[in-house]
Amino acid sequence: MTDFLPHVYGQGKVKKEWKRLLEERRLPHTMILYGDEGLGKTTAAFDLAGVLTGKSGKLWEEIRLWQRESSGKEPVVTFADHQVWYLRPMGMELKIEQFRLFLDAMATFDEMVHVCIIDETQTMMDPVANSLLKTLEEPEGNIHFILITHDLHALLPTIISRGERFAFLPLSEGDYLSLMTSDPKKYHFPKGMDAKVLFQLSEGNPGITLEVCDEKGEAEPQSAMDFWNILTHDAMPFATLSAMELGERKDFLRRLRWIRLVGRDIMVIAETGDASLSRCGSVAGREASLASFWDRGRGEKAMGVLQTAETAVSRYINSKNVWDYILISLEHIQKGSQKWSRS
């Protein structure tokens, strides 16, 4: 099993099932990989495509080159002598033009195995979904479709019914720690954190870990702490925070996750009175100073709001609307029955 899907950490159940299906020559021609962002679904799709085409080495060499040089604006990307096709959203959605490029090429495919990977399938509009559905209803024997989504319920039921679903789950602590040691240069631990702390913070999600360990890693806890400080002490937090630049969706999502991580510490300290339980060591003292303002269940309610907000962002709800929802809701929670204002 160690040589099967070598770029995928964890996901033992998926690996075992795919290996069995391949050995029995029963791998479905339409597969749906679903689970939270950051769990390795796209990596697994490429690894499986390498197995199916027999060109894993060439495929990954080309993927690494593309990742270094890509502008991110290509409507489709092909690898391994055009046997592996990769479609991902252009802007906010997958567009019909992208799928037409694949369909036109598909008509010329030879008998070699071809794999079409469609990332963030939940962003398909109806024209794309309908075109895909027609193709899935009459699958070619040498073409495999791998659909990837972090929001399974956003797919058309008719598309879900055409494919076999495979769930991707957070990593166990053992798999997570193995991943951390596999490439030390890739993970720049923020001050006061080690792999075990990051496992708790990321809940076993490698994608979140990469965000935590990016080049701005040490600045992020301080920025998140500033958010909670303003929200707690500013006379008009909505006015102060609503003017912040949110950046692109990925930047906003990273900020939101850090706000959740720091907020979770504040909630735990508020309920236990034990500052040593803080997992963001660089801001533990500042967290403890705010804890009393988020006791009596207020911290727990705030975490519920932030979880809802993160889900909304993952479903491409407008970031400004989500941000306003967070600010209004958390100000109301923090002030309790006191009069509050969004002016």
Short mmCIF file of C-alpha atoms in Angstrom, two decimals:
data_model
loop_
_atom_site.label_atom_id
_atom_site.label_comp_id
_atom_site.label_asym_id
_atom_site.label_seq_id
_atom_site.Cartn_x
_atom_site.Cartn_y
_atom_site.Cartn_z
CA MET A 1 0.00 0.00 0.00
CA THR A 2 2.94 2.36 0.55
CA ASP A 3 3.58 2.65 -3.21
CA PHE A 4 -0.11 3.12 -4.05
CA LEU A 5 -1.14 6.79 -4.25
CA PRO A 6 2.24 7.85 -2.80
CA HIS A 7 1.37 11.56 -2.61
CA VAL A 8 -1.71 11.00 -0.43
CA TYR A 9 -1.43 10.94 3.36
CA GLY A 10 -4.09 9.21 5.39
CA GLN A 11 -7.35 8.29 3.62
CA GLY A 12 -6.69 4.60 4.27
CA LYS A 13 -10.29 3.59 3.56
CA VAL A 14 -10.30 5.29 0.15
CA LYS A 15 -6.92 3.80 -0.78
CA LYS A 16 -8.01 0.30 0.21
CA GLU A 17 -11.26 0.57 -1.74
CA TRP A 18 -9.62 1.96 -4.89
CA LYS A 19 -6.92 -0.71 -4.80
CA ARG A 20 -9.55 -3.44 -4.51
CA LEU A 21 -11.64 -1.96 -7.34
CA LEU A 22 -8.60 -1.71 -9.60
CA GLU A 23 -7.58 -5.30 -8.89
CA GLU A 24 -11.12 -6.45 -9.68
CA ARG A 25 -11.27 -4.18 -12.76
CA ARG A 26 -14.42 -2.58 -11.39
CA LEU A 27 -13.29 1.00 -10.87
CA PRO A 28 -16.29 3.21 -11.68
CA HIS A 29 -15.98 5.53 -14.66
CA THR A 30 -17.47 8.39 -12.69
CA MET A 31 -16.16 9.07 -9.20
CA ILE A 32 -17.09 11.85 -6.79
CA LEU A 33 -14.48 12.81 -4.19
CA TYR A 34 -15.98 14.90 -1.40
CA GLY A 35 -14.91 16.33 1.94
CA ASP A 36 -13.56 19.54 3.42
CA GLU A 37 -11.09 21.67 1.48
CA GLY A 38 -7.47 20.77 2.15
CA LEU A 39 -7.81 17.01 2.67
CA GLY A 40 -5.98 15.97 -0.50
CA LYS A 41 -8.83 15.20 -2.91
CA THR A 42 -7.14 16.82 -5.92
CA THR A 43 -3.81 15.19 -5.10
CA ALA A 44 -5.54 11.80 -4.85
CA ALA A 45 -7.25 12.38 -8.20
CA PHE A 46 -3.90 13.06 -9.88
CA ASP A 47 -2.30 10.05 -8.20
CA LEU A 48 -5.14 7.82 -9.41
CA ALA A 49 -4.88 9.31 -12.91
CA GLY A 50 -1.22 8.34 -12.91
CA VAL A 51 -2.15 4.76 -12.04
CA LEU A 52 -4.87 4.59 -14.71
CA THR A 53 -2.71 6.02 -17.50
CA GLY A 54 0.51 4.29 -16.42
CA LYS A 55 2.30 7.63 -16.63
CA SER A 56 2.61 8.67 -13.00
CA GLY A 57 6.21 9.87 -13.28
CA LYS A 58 5.58 12.02 -16.34
CA LEU A 59 2.31 13.31 -14.89
CA TRP A 60 3.83 14.52 -11.62
CA GLU A 61 6.84 16.05 -13.33
CA GLU A 62 4.48 18.10 -15.49
CA ILE A 63 2.25 18.99 -12.52
CA ARG A 64 5.23 20.38 -10.58
CA LEU A 65 6.31 22.45 -13.60
CA TRP A 66 2.75 23.73 -14.08
CA GLN A 67 2.42 24.66 -10.39
CA ARG A 68 5.60 26.75 -10.63
CA GLU A 69 4.73 28.53 -13.86
CA SER A 70 0.93 28.58 -14.08
CA SER A 71 -0.91 31.90 -14.36
CA GLY A 72 -4.02 30.22 -13.00
CA LYS A 73 -6.03 31.46 -15.97
CA GLU A 74 -5.89 28.45 -18.28
CA PRO A 75 -9.41 27.19 -19.13
CA VAL A 76 -8.14 23.61 -19.15
CA VAL A 77 -4.78 21.98 -18.44
CA THR A 78 -3.61 18.69 -19.93
CA PHE A 79 -0.87 16.38 -18.72
CA ALA A 80 0.74 13.07 -19.65
CA ASP A 81 0.45 13.35 -23.44
CA HIS A 82 -3.06 14.82 -23.17
CA GLN A 83 -4.36 11.74 -21.38
CA VAL A 84 -5.13 13.65 -18.18
CA TRP A 85 -7.38 16.71 -18.37
CA TYR A 86 -7.85 19.12 -15.47
CA LEU A 87 -10.65 21.66 -15.22
CA ARG A 88 -11.05 24.10 -12.34
CA PRO A 89 -13.14 27.24 -11.85
CA MET A 90 -12.25 30.33 -13.84
CA GLY A 91 -13.00 33.04 -11.35
CA MET A 92 -16.02 31.97 -9.35
CA GLU A 93 -17.32 29.11 -11.48
CA LEU A 94 -16.67 26.37 -14.01
CA LYS A 95 -17.72 27.68 -17.40
CA ILE A 96 -19.39 25.95 -20.34
CA GLU A 97 -16.47 26.97 -22.61
CA GLN A 98 -14.11 24.84 -20.55
CA PHE A 99 -16.27 21.77 -20.84
CA ARG A 100 -16.75 22.29 -24.58
CA LEU A 101 -12.98 22.25 -25.05
CA PHE A 102 -12.88 18.85 -23.38
CA LEU A 103 -15.89 17.50 -25.32
CA ASP A 104 -14.38 18.57 -28.65
CA ALA A 105 -11.14 16.81 -27.77
CA MET A 106 -12.94 13.76 -26.41
CA ALA A 107 -14.34 13.05 -29.88
CA THR A 108 -10.76 12.50 -31.10
CA PHE A 109 -9.52 10.32 -28.22
CA ASP A 110 -7.86 7.02 -29.18
CA GLU A 111 -8.24 3.77 -27.25
CA MET A 112 -5.78 4.88 -24.56
CA VAL A 113 -7.17 5.59 -21.07
CA HIS A 114 -8.08 9.24 -20.52
CA VAL A 115 -8.96 10.91 -17.22
CA CYS A 116 -10.94 14.12 -16.79
CA ILE A 117 -10.59 15.73 -13.34
CA ILE A 118 -13.15 18.44 -12.60
CA ASP A 119 -12.26 20.41 -9.49
CA GLU A 120 -14.73 22.33 -7.32
CA THR A 121 -17.61 20.75 -9.20
CA GLN A 122 -20.09 22.54 -6.96
CA THR A 123 -19.37 25.77 -8.90
CA MET A 124 -20.92 24.42 -12.12
CA MET A 125 -23.83 26.43 -13.46
CA ASP A 126 -26.78 24.62 -15.04
CA PRO A 127 -25.45 24.64 -18.67
CA VAL A 128 -22.23 22.94 -17.58
CA ALA A 129 -24.03 20.50 -15.30
CA ASN A 130 -26.46 19.52 -18.06
CA SER A 131 -23.64 18.97 -20.56
CA LEU A 132 -21.75 16.88 -18.05
CA LEU A 133 -24.86 14.88 -17.23
CA LYS A 134 -25.38 13.93 -20.88
CA THR A 135 -21.78 12.75 -21.08
CA LEU A 136 -22.04 10.71 -17.89
CA GLU A 137 -25.22 9.03 -19.08
CA GLU A 138 -23.33 7.47 -22.02
CA PRO A 139 -19.79 6.95 -20.69
CA GLU A 140 -16.97 5.86 -22.98
CA GLY A 141 -15.18 2.76 -21.78
CA ASN A 142 -11.72 4.35 -21.82
CA ILE A 143 -12.64 7.66 -20.12
CA HIS A 144 -12.77 8.21 -16.37
CA PHE A 145 -14.35 11.28 -14.76
CA ILE A 146 -13.22 12.34 -11.30
CA LEU A 147 -15.42 15.04 -9.79
CA ILE A 148 -14.12 16.90 -6.73
CA THR A 149 -16.22 18.92 -4.31
CA HIS A 150 -16.21 20.21 -0.75
CA ASP A 151 -19.99 20.73 -0.88
CA LEU A 152 -21.64 17.52 -2.04
CA HIS A 153 -25.14 18.86 -1.46
CA ALA A 154 -24.56 21.63 -4.02
CA LEU A 155 -24.33 19.07 -6.86
CA LEU A 156 -27.37 18.11 -8.87
CA PRO A 157 -28.89 14.89 -7.54
CA THR A 158 -28.82 13.49 -11.06
CA ILE A 159 -25.04 13.98 -11.23
CA ILE A 160 -24.55 12.42 -7.80
CA SER A 161 -26.60 9.41 -8.90
CA ARG A 162 -24.27 8.84 -11.88
CA GLY A 163 -21.11 8.50 -9.81
CA GLU A 164 -19.74 6.54 -6.89
CA ARG A 165 -18.91 8.69 -3.87
CA PHE A 166 -15.71 8.55 -1.83
CA ALA A 167 -15.45 10.54 1.40
CA PHE A 168 -12.18 12.22 2.39
CA LEU A 169 -11.72 12.63 6.15
CA PRO A 170 -9.33 14.55 8.41
CA LEU A 171 -6.06 12.75 9.11
CA SER A 172 -5.44 10.73 12.24
CA GLU A 173 -2.77 12.15 14.53
CA GLY A 174 -0.28 9.51 13.39
CA ASP A 175 -0.78 10.23 9.69
CA TYR A 176 -0.69 13.95 10.38
CA LEU A 177 2.62 13.80 12.25
CA SER A 178 4.10 11.67 9.44
CA LEU A 179 3.06 14.35 6.96
CA MET A 180 4.69 17.08 9.04
CA THR A 181 8.01 15.24 9.09
CA SER A 182 7.87 14.33 5.38
CA ASP A 183 8.75 17.83 4.18
CA PRO A 184 10.03 20.10 7.00
CA LYS A 185 10.77 22.97 4.58
CA LYS A 186 7.13 23.12 3.57
CA TYR A 187 5.79 23.77 7.06
CA HIS A 188 7.01 26.89 8.86
CA PHE A 189 5.56 26.46 12.34
CA PRO A 190 4.39 29.74 13.89
CA LYS A 191 6.05 30.77 17.12
CA GLY A 192 4.99 28.68 20.08
CA MET A 193 3.52 25.85 18.00
CA ASP A 194 4.67 22.34 17.20
CA ALA A 195 3.18 19.55 15.09
CA LYS A 196 0.90 18.28 17.85
CA VAL A 197 -0.51 21.74 18.49
CA LEU A 198 -1.04 22.25 14.77
CA PHE A 199 -2.88 18.94 14.62
CA GLN A 200 -5.33 20.23 17.19
CA LEU A 201 -5.64 23.64 15.56
CA SER A 202 -6.19 22.28 12.06
CA GLU A 203 -8.31 19.33 13.23
CA GLY A 204 -6.14 17.06 11.08
CA ASN A 205 -6.58 19.08 7.88
CA PRO A 206 -3.31 19.50 5.90
CA GLY A 207 -4.73 22.37 3.85
CA ILE A 208 -5.48 24.42 6.94
CA THR A 209 -2.02 23.56 8.22
CA LEU A 210 -0.42 25.05 5.11
CA GLU A 211 -2.38 28.24 5.66
CA VAL A 212 -1.27 28.38 9.29
CA CYS A 213 2.34 27.72 8.24
CA ASP A 214 2.53 30.14 5.33
CA GLU A 215 5.05 32.95 5.12
CA LYS A 216 2.77 35.24 7.14
CA GLY A 217 2.23 32.61 9.82
CA GLU A 218 3.62 34.55 12.78
CA ALA A 219 1.63 37.68 11.91
CA GLU A 220 -1.72 35.90 11.60
CA PRO A 221 -2.33 35.16 15.32
CA GLN A 222 -1.63 38.81 16.17
CA SER A 223 -4.03 40.02 13.48
CA ALA A 224 -6.73 37.63 14.70
CA MET A 225 -6.09 38.78 18.26
CA ASP A 226 -6.54 42.41 17.14
CA PHE A 227 -9.94 41.44 15.74
CA TRP A 228 -11.10 40.01 19.07
CA ASN A 229 -9.70 42.98 20.98
CA ILE A 230 -11.56 45.50 18.81
CA LEU A 231 -14.74 43.46 18.95
CA THR A 232 -14.54 43.30 22.74
CA HIS A 233 -13.45 46.83 23.66
CA ASP A 234 -14.21 49.19 20.77
CA ALA A 235 -17.25 51.40 21.25
CA MET A 236 -18.36 50.79 17.65
CA PRO A 237 -16.66 47.59 16.46
CA PHE A 238 -18.81 47.24 13.34
CA ALA A 239 -17.72 50.63 12.05
CA THR A 240 -14.08 49.88 12.82
CA LEU A 241 -13.93 46.37 11.39
CA SER A 242 -16.32 46.60 8.45
CA ALA A 243 -13.92 48.86 6.58
CA MET A 244 -11.16 46.22 6.53
CA GLU A 245 -9.96 44.97 3.16
CA LEU A 246 -11.03 41.34 2.83
CA GLY A 247 -8.84 40.38 -0.13
CA GLU A 248 -9.52 37.36 -2.29
CA ARG A 249 -11.68 34.51 -1.08
CA LYS A 250 -8.67 32.39 -0.06
CA ASP A 251 -7.22 35.30 1.95
CA PHE A 252 -10.52 35.91 3.68
CA LEU A 253 -10.91 32.22 4.47
CA ARG A 254 -7.43 32.11 6.01
CA ARG A 255 -8.20 35.16 8.14
CA LEU A 256 -11.49 33.64 9.22
CA ARG A 257 -9.81 30.39 10.24
CA TRP A 258 -7.27 32.24 12.37
CA ILE A 259 -10.07 34.22 14.01
CA ARG A 260 -11.73 30.89 14.83
CA LEU A 261 -8.52 29.41 16.21
CA VAL A 262 -7.86 32.34 18.53
CA GLY A 263 -11.54 32.55 19.42
CA ARG A 264 -11.57 28.90 20.39
CA ASP A 265 -8.72 29.59 22.83
CA ILE A 266 -10.61 32.51 24.35
CA MET A 267 -13.70 30.33 24.75
CA VAL A 268 -11.75 27.53 26.46
CA ILE A 269 -10.02 29.94 28.84
CA ALA A 270 -13.34 31.64 29.59
CA GLU A 271 -14.96 28.35 30.53
CA THR A 272 -12.02 26.78 32.41
CA GLY A 273 -10.03 29.73 33.73
CA ASP A 274 -6.86 27.90 32.64
CA ALA A 275 -4.69 30.00 30.31
CA SER A 276 -2.25 27.10 29.91
CA LEU A 277 -4.80 25.45 27.61
CA SER A 278 -4.16 28.09 24.93
CA ARG A 279 -2.93 26.59 21.68
CA CYS A 280 -1.82 29.87 20.09
CA GLY A 281 1.12 30.40 22.40
CA SER A 282 2.28 33.71 20.93
CA VAL A 283 -0.97 35.44 21.97
CA ALA A 284 -1.92 33.41 25.06
CA GLY A 285 -1.61 36.36 27.41
CA ARG A 286 -3.82 38.57 25.26
CA GLU A 287 -6.37 35.77 24.96
CA ALA A 288 -6.56 35.40 28.72
CA SER A 289 -7.17 39.15 29.13
CA LEU A 290 -10.34 38.89 27.02
CA ALA A 291 -11.69 35.61 28.36
CA SER A 292 -13.96 37.11 30.98
CA PHE A 293 -15.80 39.08 28.30
CA TRP A 294 -16.76 35.85 26.51
CA ASP A 295 -17.88 33.65 29.40
CA ARG A 296 -21.37 32.34 30.24
CA GLY A 297 -21.69 30.63 26.87
CA ARG A 298 -20.92 33.69 24.76
CA GLY A 299 -17.71 32.18 23.39
CA GLU A 300 -19.53 29.00 22.37
CA LYS A 301 -22.20 31.02 20.55
CA ALA A 302 -19.48 33.00 18.78
CA MET A 303 -17.84 29.78 17.57
CA GLY A 304 -21.17 28.69 16.11
CA VAL A 305 -21.41 31.96 14.15
CA LEU A 306 -17.87 31.58 12.82
CA GLN A 307 -18.48 27.97 11.79
CA THR A 308 -21.58 29.06 9.85
CA ALA A 309 -19.59 31.88 8.25
CA GLU A 310 -16.79 29.56 7.15
CA THR A 311 -19.32 27.23 5.55
CA ALA A 312 -20.87 30.20 3.73
CA VAL A 313 -17.47 31.28 2.37
CA SER A 314 -16.77 27.72 1.18
CA ARG A 315 -20.05 27.92 -0.74
CA TYR A 316 -18.95 31.16 -2.41
CA ILE A 317 -21.35 33.45 -0.56
CA ASN A 318 -20.21 37.06 -0.99
CA SER A 319 -17.34 37.71 1.45
CA LYS A 320 -18.56 41.18 2.43
CA ASN A 321 -21.99 39.82 3.31
CA VAL A 322 -20.38 37.09 5.41
CA TRP A 323 -18.11 39.59 7.15
CA ASP A 324 -21.04 41.85 8.02
CA TYR A 325 -22.92 38.83 9.37
CA ILE A 326 -19.97 37.96 11.60
CA LEU A 327 -19.57 41.47 12.96
CA ILE A 328 -23.24 42.05 13.68
CA SER A 329 -23.74 38.62 15.25
CA LEU A 330 -20.64 38.68 17.43
CA GLU A 331 -21.24 42.22 18.64
CA HIS A 332 -24.76 41.22 19.64
CA ILE A 333 -23.48 38.09 21.44
CA GLN A 334 -20.73 39.95 23.28
CA LYS A 335 -22.95 42.78 24.48
CA GLY A 336 -25.76 40.44 25.39
CA SER A 337 -28.91 42.37 26.30
CA GLN A 338 -27.12 45.71 26.11
CA LYS A 339 -28.01 48.09 23.34
CA TRP A 340 -25.78 47.59 20.32
CA SER A 341 -25.27 49.53 17.11
CA ARG A 342 -24.00 48.76 13.59
CA SER A 343 -23.44 52.41 12.75
#
